[in-house]
Amino acid sequence: MSADLEDDFAFLHQLSRVAAEVVLPRFRTELAVDNKAGSGAYDPVTEADREAELAIRAAVLAAHPGDAFIGEEFGAVGEGAARTWIVDPIDGTRSFVTGIPLWGTLVGRIDRGRPALGLMAQPYIGEDFLGDGNRAELWRNGTGRRLATSRVTAVADARLMSTSPAMFSPEEFARFERVHATARLARYGGDCYAYCMLAAGMVDLVVESSLQPYDIVALIPIVEGAGGAVATWDGGDPQHGGQVIAAATPALLEATMALLAT
Amino acid sequence: MSADLEDDFAFLHQLSRVAAEVVLPRFRTELAVDNKAGSGAYDPVTEADREAELAIRAAVLAAHPGDAFIGEEFGAVGEGAARTWIVDPIDGTRSFVTGIPLWGTLVGRIDRGRPALGLMAQPYIGEDFLGDGNRAELWRNGTGRRLATSRVTAVADARLMSTSPAMFSPEEFARFERVHATARLARYGGDCYAYCMLAAGMVDLVVESSLQPYDIVALIPIVEGAGGAVATWDGGDPQHGGQVIAAATPALLEATMALLAT
């Protein structure tokens, strides 16, 4: 591992601690939950989300004052830099507000247009998932291990995860159902954790929609670093979110795209 | 807390450790997965499941030789006793095989026909949930805290969880959808963990179907011990499984039954 990568991963661990200090004391307590989507929808945003974003932003800009920073809650600072950090302090707010420890703090870095570094931190379980597109690691209790995706290439052999059927439009759901019906096993309720289990070789396929850039940018270098492949449903660049496939192998990505397009 | 209850809870912690010793080393590794449902279905049963059941059974019958024991894998021993232990070593096998730490070891005890004691242990996270119908506790890192359900009484205010839409028949799903559409928030992918988050006040309502007795007996004393209520969809005794509702309050249970029956 290069000294640069060691520095990058060490900095991600530091950001994980910065976020956990703010977020963990508010997990499984009575929370002040705003409703930023207005009446009719329920989109919990907590104080934890806002304070963690400010804490992460302060740490990033202190260490890398020339970089740009985009957060879910407070928008962008310093656009136009060669490197842009993009952060979702609590990805999986429904998990968070129901006490389920599958939410995560997502920190991604885009270098000259390419997702190049990513962290998914789950501080209640005590896990940091890290990746740079060539290497991915899981750290827990001070011990790290390298991650590798499975070698599954056929949808019929794949363990499929997706956060919720509610994330798809009816037209999308009909297409998703073909993958769902073909897969060996399917499970809802993943959020960012599903992508990390894909990197760990425990899940083979994640198919989602309605993603924001801050939902996916951090996860791309982790999945790719473990040997997986990420793209939009029609094979485009996934960093802008929308309809996303993450697969254990490029062949499985192709097979899933074909099934979604049928 | 009575000395009897202290003894019972201490014994449940012991069983949690006995199971974890067998199960944890096999979590997130390549597993020998049988397919007990035959071709067409995918129902993973691992060596961990079988060995953990034998280890728990040995510990129970050594400490309580006059009791009966029913396991998911190996069936019943000593039927007709006043007390029957009922065990699912890995509830949530789909979570287990996909690396998601929401599976649990379930140990329940039925005293003269009534679920009277329950454990849900999640050893990767390090949590033991315990209950006896009057009291429920969550233990982690050697520290316990008492659990209490929320005071939610209306379905419209409820955070709903359910393991999977696939657990319902089409007729059941149409009824479930009424609850789903009314609830404040809904999330799939809970298994036994959802009932424990209900006991912890983080979830208000769990609606499921196709449960086996060993899926639910251990959870009843935990939910009831935290102040919640458990019944079948038509208000019957939930200990035999099938269609089950767990609710934060008796009023929410009634309201959910009414909506399912509409």
PDB file of C-alpha atoms in Angstrom, chain B residues 20-146:
ATOM      1  CA  ALA B  20     -22.073 -17.216  19.932  1.00  0.00           C
ATOM      2  CA  GLU B  21     -19.066 -19.483  20.374  1.00  0.00           C
ATOM      3  CA  VAL B  22     -20.436 -21.767  17.651  1.00  0.00           C
ATOM      4  CA  VAL B  23     -22.106 -19.214  15.368  1.00  0.00           C
ATOM      5  CA  LEU B  24     -19.833 -16.157  15.285  1.00  0.00           C
ATOM      6  CA  PRO B  25     -16.763 -17.867  13.791  1.00  0.00           C
ATOM      7  CA  ARG B  26     -18.992 -18.888  10.853  1.00  0.00           C
ATOM      8  CA  PHE B  27     -20.486 -15.431  10.206  1.00  0.00           C
ATOM      9  CA  ARG B  28     -19.182 -13.766   7.041  1.00  0.00           C
ATOM     10  CA  THR B  29     -17.141 -16.760   5.941  1.00  0.00           C
ATOM     11  CA  GLU B  30     -17.729 -19.166   3.107  1.00  0.00           C
ATOM     12  CA  LEU B  31     -20.519 -21.344   4.431  1.00  0.00           C
ATOM     13  CA  ALA B  32     -21.722 -24.822   3.603  1.00  0.00           C
ATOM     14  CA  VAL B  33     -25.313 -23.905   2.825  1.00  0.00           C
ATOM     15  CA  ASP B  34     -27.856 -26.729   2.579  1.00  0.00           C
ATOM     16  CA  ASN B  35     -31.142 -26.226   0.810  1.00  0.00           C
ATOM     17  CA  LYS B  36     -33.691 -27.872   3.092  1.00  0.00           C
ATOM     18  CA  ALA B  37     -36.648 -26.630   1.057  1.00  0.00           C
ATOM     19  CA  GLY B  38     -35.574 -28.607  -2.019  1.00  0.00           C
ATOM     20  CA  SER B  39     -35.157 -27.250  -5.499  1.00  0.00           C
ATOM     21  CA  GLY B  40     -36.914 -24.030  -6.428  1.00  0.00           C
ATOM     22  CA  ALA B  41     -36.731 -22.430  -2.994  1.00  0.00           C
ATOM     23  CA  TYR B  42     -33.661 -21.058  -1.289  1.00  0.00           C
ATOM     24  CA  ASP B  43     -33.726 -21.634   2.462  1.00  0.00           C
ATOM     25  CA  PRO B  44     -30.202 -21.516   3.807  1.00  0.00           C
ATOM     26  CA  VAL B  45     -29.457 -23.701   6.772  1.00  0.00           C
ATOM     27  CA  THR B  46     -25.911 -23.690   7.937  1.00  0.00           C
ATOM     28  CA  GLU B  47     -23.744 -25.939  10.003  1.00  0.00           C
ATOM     29  CA  ALA B  48     -23.765 -23.064  12.482  1.00  0.00           C
ATOM     30  CA  ASP B  49     -27.528 -23.446  12.893  1.00  0.00           C
ATOM     31  CA  ARG B  50     -27.309 -27.159  13.619  1.00  0.00           C
ATOM     32  CA  GLU B  51     -24.288 -27.052  15.895  1.00  0.00           C
ATOM     33  CA  ALA B  52     -25.628 -24.097  17.858  1.00  0.00           C
ATOM     34  CA  GLU B  53     -28.917 -25.899  18.466  1.00  0.00           C
ATOM     35  CA  LEU B  54     -27.091 -28.944  19.827  1.00  0.00           C
ATOM     36  CA  ALA B  55     -24.899 -26.732  22.046  1.00  0.00           C
ATOM     37  CA  ILE B  56     -27.888 -24.800  23.418  1.00  0.00           C
ATOM     38  CA  ARG B  57     -29.866 -28.012  23.953  1.00  0.00           C
ATOM     39  CA  ALA B  58     -26.993 -29.579  25.869  1.00  0.00           C
ATOM     40  CA  ALA B  59     -26.680 -26.479  28.091  1.00  0.00           C
ATOM     41  CA  VAL B  60     -30.440 -26.286  28.746  1.00  0.00           C
ATOM     42  CA  LEU B  61     -30.914 -29.970  29.529  1.00  0.00           C
ATOM     43  CA  ALA B  62     -27.801 -30.026  31.740  1.00  0.00           C
ATOM     44  CA  ALA B  63     -29.144 -27.145  33.835  1.00  0.00           C
ATOM     45  CA  HIS B  64     -32.819 -28.144  33.670  1.00  0.00           C
ATOM     46  CA  PRO B  65     -33.012 -31.901  33.058  1.00  0.00           C
ATOM     47  CA  GLY B  66     -36.781 -32.079  33.641  1.00  0.00           C
ATOM     48  CA  ASP B  67     -37.654 -29.532  30.934  1.00  0.00           C
ATOM     49  CA  ALA B  68     -38.693 -30.179  27.344  1.00  0.00           C
ATOM     50  CA  PHE B  69     -36.785 -28.734  24.382  1.00  0.00           C
ATOM     51  CA  ILE B  70     -37.919 -27.932  20.836  1.00  0.00           C
ATOM     52  CA  GLY B  71     -35.429 -26.792  18.195  1.00  0.00           C
ATOM     53  CA  GLU B  72     -35.860 -25.598  14.621  1.00  0.00           C
ATOM     54  CA  GLU B  73     -33.410 -28.157  13.268  1.00  0.00           C
ATOM     55  CA  PHE B  74     -33.678 -31.318  15.341  1.00  0.00           C
ATOM     56  CA  GLY B  75     -37.245 -31.294  16.666  1.00  0.00           C
ATOM     57  CA  ALA B  76     -38.458 -32.053  20.198  1.00  0.00           C
ATOM     58  CA  VAL B  77     -36.975 -33.720  23.275  1.00  0.00           C
ATOM     59  CA  GLY B  78     -39.034 -34.536  26.407  1.00  0.00           C
ATOM     60  CA  GLU B  79     -42.480 -33.332  25.376  1.00  0.00           C
ATOM     61  CA  GLY B  80     -45.142 -32.987  28.073  1.00  0.00           C
ATOM     62  CA  ALA B  81     -42.964 -31.241  30.688  1.00  0.00           C
ATOM     63  CA  ALA B  82     -44.299 -28.204  32.592  1.00  0.00           C
ATOM     64  CA  ARG B  83     -41.632 -26.036  30.943  1.00  0.00           C
ATOM     65  CA  THR B  84     -40.598 -26.161  27.291  1.00  0.00           C
ATOM     66  CA  TRP B  85     -37.616 -24.357  25.751  1.00  0.00           C
ATOM     67  CA  ILE B  86     -38.024 -23.430  22.126  1.00  0.00           C
ATOM     68  CA  VAL B  87     -34.994 -22.355  20.100  1.00  0.00           C
ATOM     69  CA  ASP B  88     -34.087 -20.943  16.704  1.00  0.00           C
ATOM     70  CA  PRO B  89     -30.288 -20.727  16.690  1.00  0.00           C
ATOM     71  CA  ILE B  90     -30.172 -18.343  13.705  1.00  0.00           C
ATOM     72  CA  ASP B  91     -33.419 -16.488  13.092  1.00  0.00           C
ATOM     73  CA  GLY B  92     -32.976 -14.480   9.911  1.00  0.00           C
ATOM     74  CA  THR B  93     -30.845 -16.845   7.855  1.00  0.00           C
ATOM     75  CA  ARG B  94     -31.084 -14.506   4.835  1.00  0.00           C
ATOM     76  CA  SER B  95     -29.500 -11.759   6.920  1.00  0.00           C
ATOM     77  CA  PHE B  96     -26.878 -14.229   8.091  1.00  0.00           C
ATOM     78  CA  VAL B  97     -25.863 -15.421   4.621  1.00  0.00           C
ATOM     79  CA  THR B  98     -25.725 -11.865   3.259  1.00  0.00           C
ATOM     80  CA  GLY B  99     -23.524 -10.626   6.125  1.00  0.00           C
ATOM     81  CA  ILE B 100     -26.188  -8.348   7.647  1.00  0.00           C
ATOM     82  CA  PRO B 101     -25.997  -8.464  11.479  1.00  0.00           C
ATOM     83  CA  LEU B 102     -29.762  -8.400  12.106  1.00  0.00           C
ATOM     84  CA  TRP B 103     -30.120 -12.172  12.598  1.00  0.00           C
ATOM     85  CA  GLY B 104     -30.404 -13.438  16.145  1.00  0.00           C
ATOM     86  CA  THR B 105     -30.290 -16.471  18.370  1.00  0.00           C
ATOM     87  CA  LEU B 106     -33.800 -16.934  19.795  1.00  0.00           C
ATOM     88  CA  VAL B 107     -34.374 -18.854  23.032  1.00  0.00           C
ATOM     89  CA  GLY B 108     -37.864 -18.905  24.537  1.00  0.00           C
ATOM     90  CA  ARG B 109     -39.360 -20.759  27.478  1.00  0.00           C
ATOM     91  CA  ILE B 110     -43.025 -21.686  27.727  1.00  0.00           C
ATOM     92  CA  ASP B 111     -44.205 -22.245  31.313  1.00  0.00           C
ATOM     93  CA  ARG B 112     -47.472 -24.192  31.499  1.00  0.00           C
ATOM     94  CA  GLY B 113     -48.593 -23.030  28.085  1.00  0.00           C
ATOM     95  CA  ARG B 114     -47.501 -19.379  28.361  1.00  0.00           C
ATOM     96  CA  PRO B 115     -44.363 -17.776  26.805  1.00  0.00           C
ATOM     97  CA  ALA B 116     -42.621 -16.706  30.016  1.00  0.00           C
ATOM     98  CA  LEU B 117     -38.974 -16.016  29.197  1.00  0.00           C
ATOM     99  CA  GLY B 118     -37.140 -14.909  26.077  1.00  0.00           C
ATOM    100  CA  LEU B 119     -33.692 -14.094  24.688  1.00  0.00           C
ATOM    101  CA  MET B 120     -32.711 -12.523  21.389  1.00  0.00           C
ATOM    102  CA  ALA B 121     -28.914 -12.456  21.077  1.00  0.00           C
ATOM    103  CA  GLN B 122     -27.031 -10.657  18.271  1.00  0.00           C
ATOM    104  CA  PRO B 123     -23.431 -11.577  19.011  1.00  0.00           C
ATOM    105  CA  TYR B 124     -21.700  -9.677  16.174  1.00  0.00           C
ATOM    106  CA  ILE B 125     -23.112  -6.404  17.523  1.00  0.00           C
ATOM    107  CA  GLY B 126     -22.808  -7.827  21.034  1.00  0.00           C
ATOM    108  CA  GLU B 127     -26.412  -7.339  22.145  1.00  0.00           C
ATOM    109  CA  ASP B 128     -28.612  -9.519  24.380  1.00  0.00           C
ATOM    110  CA  PHE B 129     -32.315  -8.618  24.557  1.00  0.00           C
ATOM    111  CA  LEU B 130     -34.085 -10.319  27.486  1.00  0.00           C
ATOM    112  CA  GLY B 131     -37.665 -10.385  28.751  1.00  0.00           C
ATOM    113  CA  ASP B 132     -40.036 -12.215  31.053  1.00  0.00           C
ATOM    114  CA  GLY B 133     -43.341 -10.532  30.179  1.00  0.00           C
ATOM    115  CA  ASN B 134     -43.021  -8.000  33.018  1.00  0.00           C
ATOM    116  CA  ARG B 135     -39.559  -6.650  32.356  1.00  0.00           C
ATOM    117  CA  ALA B 136     -37.292  -6.350  29.320  1.00  0.00           C
ATOM    118  CA  GLU B 137     -33.628  -5.404  29.140  1.00  0.00           C
ATOM    119  CA  LEU B 138     -30.916  -4.748  26.556  1.00  0.00           C
ATOM    120  CA  TRP B 139     -27.378  -5.690  27.547  1.00  0.00           C
ATOM    121  CA  ARG B 140     -24.234  -4.623  25.701  1.00  0.00           C
ATOM    122  CA  ASN B 141     -20.619  -4.378  26.817  1.00  0.00           C
ATOM    123  CA  GLY B 142     -21.573  -5.550  30.304  1.00  0.00           C
ATOM    124  CA  THR B 143     -24.151  -2.793  30.781  1.00  0.00           C
ATOM    125  CA  GLY B 144     -27.898  -3.345  30.889  1.00  0.00           C
ATOM    126  CA  ARG B 145     -30.772  -0.945  30.476  1.00  0.00           C
ATOM    127  CA  ARG B 146     -34.470  -1.450  30.885  1.00  0.00           C
TER     128      ARG B 146
END
